[in-house]
Each structure stands twice: as C-alpha cells, then as structure tokens.
mmCIF file of C-alpha atoms in Angstrom:
data_model
loop_
_atom_site.group_PDB
_atom_site.id
_atom_site.type_symbol
_atom_site.label_atom_id
_atom_site.label_comp_id
_atom_site.label_asym_id
_atom_site.label_seq_id
_atom_site.Cartn_x
_atom_site.Cartn_y
_atom_site.Cartn_z
ATOM 1 C CA ALA A 165 114.816 95.209 120.761
ATOM 2 C CA GLN A 166 115.857 96.662 117.274
ATOM 3 C CA THR A 167 117.071 100.599 117.776
ATOM 4 C CA VAL A 168 118.640 102.937 115.216
ATOM 5 C CA THR A 169 120.536 106.095 116.058
ATOM 6 C CA GLN A 170 120.982 108.911 114.173
ATOM 7 C CA SER A 171 123.908 111.225 116.165
ATOM 8 C CA GLN A 172 123.617 114.411 114.176
ATOM 9 C CA PRO A 173 120.291 116.266 115.555
ATOM 10 C CA GLU A 174 120.931 118.828 112.802
ATOM 11 C CA MET A 175 123.128 119.359 109.599
ATOM 12 C CA SER A 176 123.462 122.386 107.185
ATOM 13 C CA VAL A 177 125.179 122.466 103.867
ATOM 14 C CA GLN A 178 125.431 124.673 101.169
ATOM 15 C CA GLU A 179 123.089 124.849 97.979
ATOM 16 C CA ALA A 180 124.421 122.396 95.496
ATOM 17 C CA GLU A 181 127.346 120.975 97.665
ATOM 18 C CA THR A 182 127.075 117.361 98.919
ATOM 19 C CA VAL A 183 125.898 116.272 102.572
ATOM 20 C CA THR A 184 126.145 113.038 104.568
ATOM 21 C CA LEU A 185 123.870 112.182 107.171
ATOM 22 C CA SER A 186 124.621 109.079 109.416
ATOM 23 C CA CYS A 187 122.163 106.261 111.246
ATOM 24 C CA THR A 188 123.467 103.467 112.618
ATOM 25 C CA TYR A 189 121.376 100.548 113.977
ATOM 26 C CA ASP A 190 121.543 97.330 116.275
ATOM 27 C CA THR A 191 119.751 94.177 115.349
ATOM 28 C CA SER A 192 120.643 90.514 115.769
ATOM 29 C CA GLU A 193 118.532 89.734 112.499
ATOM 30 C CA SER A 194 120.367 88.798 109.021
ATOM 31 C CA ASP A 195 117.615 89.871 106.832
ATOM 32 C CA TYR A 196 116.044 92.934 106.950
ATOM 33 C CA TYR A 197 115.037 96.663 105.404
ATOM 34 C CA LEU A 198 116.357 99.956 105.683
ATOM 35 C CA PHE A 199 114.851 103.105 104.807
ATOM 36 C CA TRP A 200 115.301 106.928 104.793
ATOM 37 C CA TYR A 201 111.975 109.366 105.003
ATOM 38 C CA LYS A 202 111.899 112.986 104.438
ATOM 39 C CA GLN A 203 109.573 115.363 106.646
ATOM 40 C CA PRO A 204 109.304 118.692 105.214
ATOM 41 C CA PRO A 205 107.655 121.452 107.183
ATOM 42 C CA SER A 206 104.523 120.300 105.856
ATOM 43 C CA ARG A 207 105.129 117.383 108.312
ATOM 44 C CA GLN A 208 104.344 114.850 105.078
ATOM 45 C CA MET A 209 106.767 111.748 105.201
ATOM 46 C CA ILE A 210 107.954 110.971 102.241
ATOM 47 C CA LEU A 211 110.015 107.875 101.722
ATOM 48 C CA VAL A 212 113.224 108.382 99.764
ATOM 49 C CA ILE A 213 115.368 105.202 99.704
ATOM 50 C CA ARG A 214 115.110 101.924 100.382
ATOM 51 C CA GLN A 215 117.805 99.558 101.036
ATOM 52 C CA GLU A 216 117.450 95.611 101.379
ATOM 53 C CA ALA A 217 119.666 94.230 103.656
ATOM 54 C CA TYR A 218 120.639 91.076 101.492
ATOM 55 C CA LYS A 219 121.417 93.327 98.226
ATOM 56 C CA GLN A 220 125.386 94.111 98.884
ATOM 57 C CA GLN A 221 125.211 96.677 96.384
ATOM 58 C CA ASN A 222 123.910 100.408 97.358
ATOM 59 C CA ALA A 223 120.645 102.018 96.892
ATOM 60 C CA THR A 224 120.682 104.838 94.556
ATOM 61 C CA GLU A 225 118.134 107.371 93.395
ATOM 62 C CA ASN A 226 118.563 109.884 91.481
ATOM 63 C CA ARG A 227 120.789 112.890 93.948
ATOM 64 C CA PHE A 228 120.121 110.076 96.805
ATOM 65 C CA SER A 229 122.330 107.353 97.574
ATOM 66 C CA VAL A 230 123.674 105.362 100.677
ATOM 67 C CA ASN A 231 126.468 103.586 101.812
ATOM 68 C CA PHE A 232 124.608 100.245 103.468
ATOM 69 C CA GLN A 233 127.994 98.752 105.334
ATOM 70 C CA LYS A 234 126.390 95.785 107.013
ATOM 71 C CA ALA A 235 128.597 94.514 109.152
ATOM 72 C CA ALA A 236 129.153 98.204 110.988
ATOM 73 C CA LYS A 237 125.306 98.359 111.003
ATOM 74 C CA SER A 238 126.090 101.672 109.589
ATOM 75 C CA PHE A 239 123.332 103.161 106.332
ATOM 76 C CA SER A 240 124.287 106.787 105.571
ATOM 77 C CA LEU A 241 122.702 108.650 103.069
ATOM 78 C CA LYS A 242 124.283 110.969 100.402
ATOM 79 C CA ILE A 243 122.596 113.937 98.778
ATOM 80 C CA SER A 244 124.459 114.808 95.756
ATOM 81 C CA ASP A 245 123.636 118.942 94.317
ATOM 82 C CA SER A 246 122.112 120.063 98.002
ATOM 83 C CA GLN A 247 118.588 121.782 96.575
ATOM 84 C CA LEU A 248 116.438 124.019 98.753
ATOM 85 C CA GLY A 249 113.636 121.884 98.809
ATOM 86 C CA ASP A 250 115.757 119.364 99.977
ATOM 87 C CA ALA A 251 115.892 121.238 103.617
ATOM 88 C CA ALA A 252 113.917 119.085 105.985
ATOM 89 C CA MET A 253 113.687 116.446 108.723
ATOM 90 C CA TYR A 254 115.539 113.169 107.758
ATOM 91 C CA PHE A 255 114.845 109.763 109.703
ATOM 92 C CA CYS A 256 116.258 107.048 109.085
ATOM 93 C CA ALA A 257 114.222 103.635 109.686
ATOM 94 C CA TYR A 258 114.393 99.877 110.107
ATOM 95 C CA ARG A 259 112.123 97.098 109.139
ATOM 96 C CA ARG A 260 112.639 93.556 109.839
ATOM 97 C CA HIS A 261 111.825 91.262 106.694
ATOM 98 C CA PHE A 262 108.088 90.821 106.302
ATOM 99 C CA ILE A 263 107.723 86.853 107.436
ATOM 100 C CA ILE A 264 108.771 87.555 110.566
ATOM 101 C CA GLN A 265 105.911 88.352 113.667
ATOM 102 C CA GLY A 266 106.147 91.908 114.203
ATOM 103 C CA ALA A 267 107.011 92.736 111.101
ATOM 104 C CA GLN A 268 105.483 95.234 109.987
ATOM 105 C CA LYS A 269 106.607 98.339 112.344
ATOM 106 C CA LEU A 270 109.007 100.807 111.328
ATOM 107 C CA VAL A 271 111.770 101.363 113.870
ATOM 108 C CA PHE A 272 112.706 105.607 113.349
ATOM 109 C CA GLY A 273 115.732 107.122 114.490
ATOM 110 C CA GLN A 274 115.150 110.166 116.345
ATOM 111 C CA GLY A 275 116.058 112.357 112.874
ATOM 112 C CA THR A 276 118.594 114.727 111.448
ATOM 113 C CA ARG A 277 117.312 117.969 111.054
ATOM 114 C CA LEU A 278 118.706 119.486 107.316
ATOM 115 C CA THR A 279 119.496 123.285 106.369
ATOM 116 C CA ILE A 280 120.275 123.851 102.561
ATOM 117 C CA ASN A 281 122.057 127.182 102.144
ATOM 118 C CA PRO A 282 121.618 129.404 99.824
ATOM 119 C CA ASP B 253 96.110 107.864 93.715
ATOM 120 C CA THR B 254 95.022 110.217 96.418
ATOM 121 C CA GLY B 255 97.551 109.806 99.581
ATOM 122 C CA VAL B 256 96.726 109.140 102.656
ATOM 123 C CA SER B 257 94.014 111.442 103.995
ATOM 124 C CA GLN B 258 93.506 112.066 107.925
ATOM 125 C CA ASP B 259 90.728 114.181 109.840
ATOM 126 C CA PRO B 260 91.284 116.499 111.560
ATOM 127 C CA ARG B 261 94.224 118.087 110.756
ATOM 128 C CA HIS B 262 94.882 120.071 114.346
ATOM 129 C CA LYS B 263 92.613 119.068 117.256
ATOM 130 C CA ILE B 264 92.670 121.310 121.000
ATOM 131 C CA THR B 265 90.963 119.848 123.837
ATOM 132 C CA LYS B 266 90.459 119.699 127.425
ATOM 133 C CA ARG B 267 92.234 117.340 129.311
ATOM 134 C CA GLY B 268 89.811 114.622 130.148
ATOM 135 C CA GLN B 269 87.820 114.645 126.836
ATOM 136 C CA ASN B 270 87.518 111.904 124.614
ATOM 137 C CA VAL B 271 89.474 112.451 120.820
ATOM 138 C CA THR B 272 88.862 110.531 117.610
ATOM 139 C CA PHE B 273 90.744 110.939 114.288
ATOM 140 C CA ARG B 274 90.194 109.205 111.456
ATOM 141 C CA CYS B 275 92.071 107.677 108.713
ATOM 142 C CA ASP B 276 91.422 107.104 105.169
ATOM 143 C CA PRO B 277 93.971 104.935 103.836
ATOM 144 C CA ILE B 278 95.154 104.924 100.187
ATOM 145 C CA SER B 279 92.178 102.571 97.662
ATOM 146 C CA GLU B 280 93.770 99.124 97.913
ATOM 147 C CA HIS B 281 95.756 99.057 100.652
ATOM 148 C CA ASN B 282 95.435 96.444 103.006
ATOM 149 C CA ARG B 283 97.697 97.098 105.607
ATOM 150 C CA LEU B 284 97.318 100.651 107.742
ATOM 151 C CA TYR B 285 99.380 101.914 110.608
ATOM 152 C CA TRP B 286 99.185 104.409 113.484
ATOM 153 C CA TYR B 287 102.508 105.947 114.908
ATOM 154 C CA ARG B 288 102.851 108.996 116.966
ATOM 155 C CA GLN B 289 105.187 111.495 116.756
ATOM 156 C CA THR B 290 106.338 114.104 119.620
ATOM 157 C CA LEU B 291 108.464 117.215 118.809
ATOM 158 C CA GLY B 292 111.896 116.645 118.120
ATOM 159 C CA GLN B 293 111.616 112.963 118.248
ATOM 160 C CA GLY B 294 111.219 110.108 115.298
ATOM 161 C CA PRO B 295 107.269 108.477 114.889
ATOM 162 C CA GLU B 296 107.095 105.792 117.646
ATOM 163 C CA PHE B 297 104.785 102.353 116.155
ATOM 164 C CA LEU B 298 101.392 102.120 117.320
ATOM 165 C CA THR B 299 99.113 100.038 116.124
ATOM 166 C CA TYR B 300 98.510 97.516 112.602
ATOM 167 C CA PHE B 301 95.883 96.599 110.822
ATOM 168 C CA GLN B 302 95.514 93.671 108.176
ATOM 169 C CA ASN B 303 92.125 94.361 106.755
ATOM 170 C CA GLU B 304 90.120 94.201 109.652
ATOM 171 C CA ALA B 305 91.769 92.637 111.795
ATOM 172 C CA GLN B 306 94.388 93.993 114.013
ATOM 173 C CA LEU B 307 97.301 92.177 114.434
ATOM 174 C CA GLU B 308 99.834 94.215 116.471
ATOM 175 C CA LYS B 309 99.701 96.724 119.385
ATOM 176 C CA SER B 310 102.300 98.821 121.075
ATOM 177 C CA ARG B 311 102.736 98.779 124.680
ATOM 178 C CA LEU B 312 102.879 102.248 124.341
ATOM 179 C CA LEU B 313 98.822 101.772 123.473
ATOM 180 C CA SER B 314 97.502 102.270 126.976
ATOM 181 C CA ASP B 315 93.591 101.344 127.571
ATOM 182 C CA ARG B 316 93.167 104.727 127.091
ATOM 183 C CA PHE B 317 93.459 103.661 123.296
ATOM 184 C CA SER B 318 91.541 102.480 121.092
ATOM 185 C CA ALA B 319 91.900 101.695 117.238
ATOM 186 C CA GLU B 320 89.520 100.280 114.952
ATOM 187 C CA ARG B 321 88.715 99.689 111.017
ATOM 188 C CA PRO B 322 85.796 97.595 110.491
ATOM 189 C CA LYS B 323 85.072 97.209 106.938
ATOM 190 C CA GLY B 324 89.012 96.903 105.989
ATOM 191 C CA SER B 325 88.671 100.291 104.811
ATOM 192 C CA PHE B 326 89.089 103.678 107.349
ATOM 193 C CA SER B 327 90.515 103.521 110.147
ATOM 194 C CA THR B 328 89.583 105.623 113.464
ATOM 195 C CA LEU B 329 91.907 106.245 116.379
ATOM 196 C CA GLU B 330 89.997 107.443 119.967
ATOM 197 C CA ILE B 331 91.476 108.625 123.143
ATOM 198 C CA GLN B 332 89.425 108.661 125.921
ATOM 199 C CA ARG B 333 90.474 110.593 129.464
ATOM 200 C CA THR B 334 93.205 112.425 127.213
ATOM 201 C CA GLU B 335 96.030 113.751 129.051
ATOM 202 C CA GLN B 336 98.560 116.335 128.796
ATOM 203 C CA GLY B 337 101.474 113.625 127.941
ATOM 204 C CA ASP B 338 99.019 112.337 124.828
ATOM 205 C CA SER B 339 99.760 115.797 123.070
ATOM 206 C CA ALA B 340 101.501 114.940 119.906
ATOM 207 C CA MET B 341 101.040 114.366 115.972
ATOM 208 C CA TYR B 342 99.327 111.143 115.611
ATOM 209 C CA LEU B 343 100.436 109.804 111.996
ATOM 210 C CA CYS B 344 98.593 107.225 109.757
ATOM 211 C CA ALA B 345 100.305 105.143 107.196
ATOM 212 C CA SER B 346 98.946 102.356 104.656
ATOM 213 C CA SER B 347 100.830 99.995 102.087
ATOM 214 C CA PRO B 348 99.658 97.128 99.938
ATOM 215 C CA MET B 349 99.731 93.793 100.341
ATOM 216 C CA ARG B 350 101.890 92.564 97.746
ATOM 217 C CA GLU B 351 105.624 91.941 97.687
ATOM 218 C CA SER B 352 106.418 93.838 94.615
ATOM 219 C CA SER B 353 105.389 97.006 96.338
ATOM 220 C CA GLY B 354 108.814 96.793 97.997
ATOM 221 C CA ASN B 355 107.664 97.177 101.197
ATOM 222 C CA THR B 356 107.208 100.969 100.873
ATOM 223 C CA ILE B 357 104.762 102.248 103.398
ATOM 224 C CA TYR B 358 103.100 105.731 102.688
ATOM 225 C CA PHE B 359 102.119 108.055 105.100
ATOM 226 C CA GLY B 360 99.200 111.161 105.884
ATOM 227 C CA GLU B 361 99.961 114.435 106.912
ATOM 228 C CA GLY B 362 99.372 114.029 110.816
ATOM 229 C CA SER B 363 96.786 115.073 112.967
ATOM 230 C CA TRP B 364 98.188 117.460 115.809
ATOM 231 C CA LEU B 365 96.439 116.728 119.373
ATOM 232 C CA THR B 366 97.345 119.407 121.616
ATOM 233 C CA VAL B 367 95.815 118.655 125.460
ATOM 234 C CA VAL B 368 94.954 121.772 127.572
#
C-alpha cells in the first residue's frame, strides 16, 4: 500500500519570505500523480499544484513550485513571497495512475500547518 | 460552476442515532468520492462512484455506513447506529471523467459530525 509522510506538523514563515514544506512517499509503482492541497480555516480543500511522475520537469504555479525527486521519493513544496492568505493546512497526496484498479483514491499525508507572520 | 455542495455543514447527534449527509457534485462530474477527516489528520478515502456505480469501498467503511448515488448525480452517505468514533468531518469530492482534466479532484467544504 502506498503511504505519504509529512514530517513537519507545523511551519512558520515571515511574510514575503520563502518556505519549503517536505513530503516523502512510498510506492513500488513507476507511474503516478502527486499533489499538494491547501485547506484554509474554512476547510475547503483546494488544489495548489500537481506533478505527473513521468515528467522530469518540476511543476510550477505562480509562487508555488515543487522539487520532485523520484528516486528519493520526495516531493517538497516551495512557496515564494509568502502572503497572509497562504496560511492554511497543506496536504501532500498521492494517486495511482488512472488505468490501475483502485486508482481513483487520493492517499494523503498528515498535513503541515503553515503560519504566516506579518 | 457552483462547486461541490454538502449538506448539512454541521450535525450533532446522540450515539445510536442515524445520520445522513448529502453531496451535490459539480455538474457533469461523473466521479464522486467520500473521505473522512479527523482533527489533525489528513483525509482518508471511504468510497468512490463512477456515475451511479459504486466501484470502490475502503475497509474503513463498516457495515453501518452506506453510500448511494442513485441517478448518477447527488450522493448520500448514511451512518447507522452512530458511535463516538464516527465524529469527524465527511468530505465529498468530484472530478470529471475526461483525462484532459488532469485528474483534478474538487472538494466540498465538508460535513462536520459530532456524536455525543
């Protein structure tokens, strides 16, 4: 079974600075998807960024970028120019390739609570 | 696009009572998911529908839990004979079938259940 581990229960950063959230995962498969989701205090989970395992290039979405190290099974999220609105729980998630049985579910890590200090 | 809608948002019930949650997915999304999230933890997968067919169920889904999606649109999650351990937030999510969506799953705001 696949597992996702986020070893940082809490992180804090000064507004406008850069922060990196860590995520490691365990799988025996070679084709899969990785995601970072944000869950603000209102509790709705929002997709931040997505990475396909077959792509070597790291995904970027504006101030958000990932460092995907497939051999090390590591998938960290970097937030540049942190803003007060970035404060939330961040979850790393894994999903098997869509053609595989049971591919539809996301496997989540425990989450990292990010605080932005003004 | 109105997003995934869940009702009720909060429910307090006595142990042993039955509760039902409703989820309205984003229109035209064929896939619908239920997850459970307890405080301080990430969501855990419960079950998945493709149209009206329930294709996958987690072992977390005991016999007291039942989910339906009768017409392939909205879904209900019923918990019978609730126990205190059922207290959690129940998240519904949906996604389109087409691959071009990039497999993005959209979540609702969740339904909080407190069993007293």
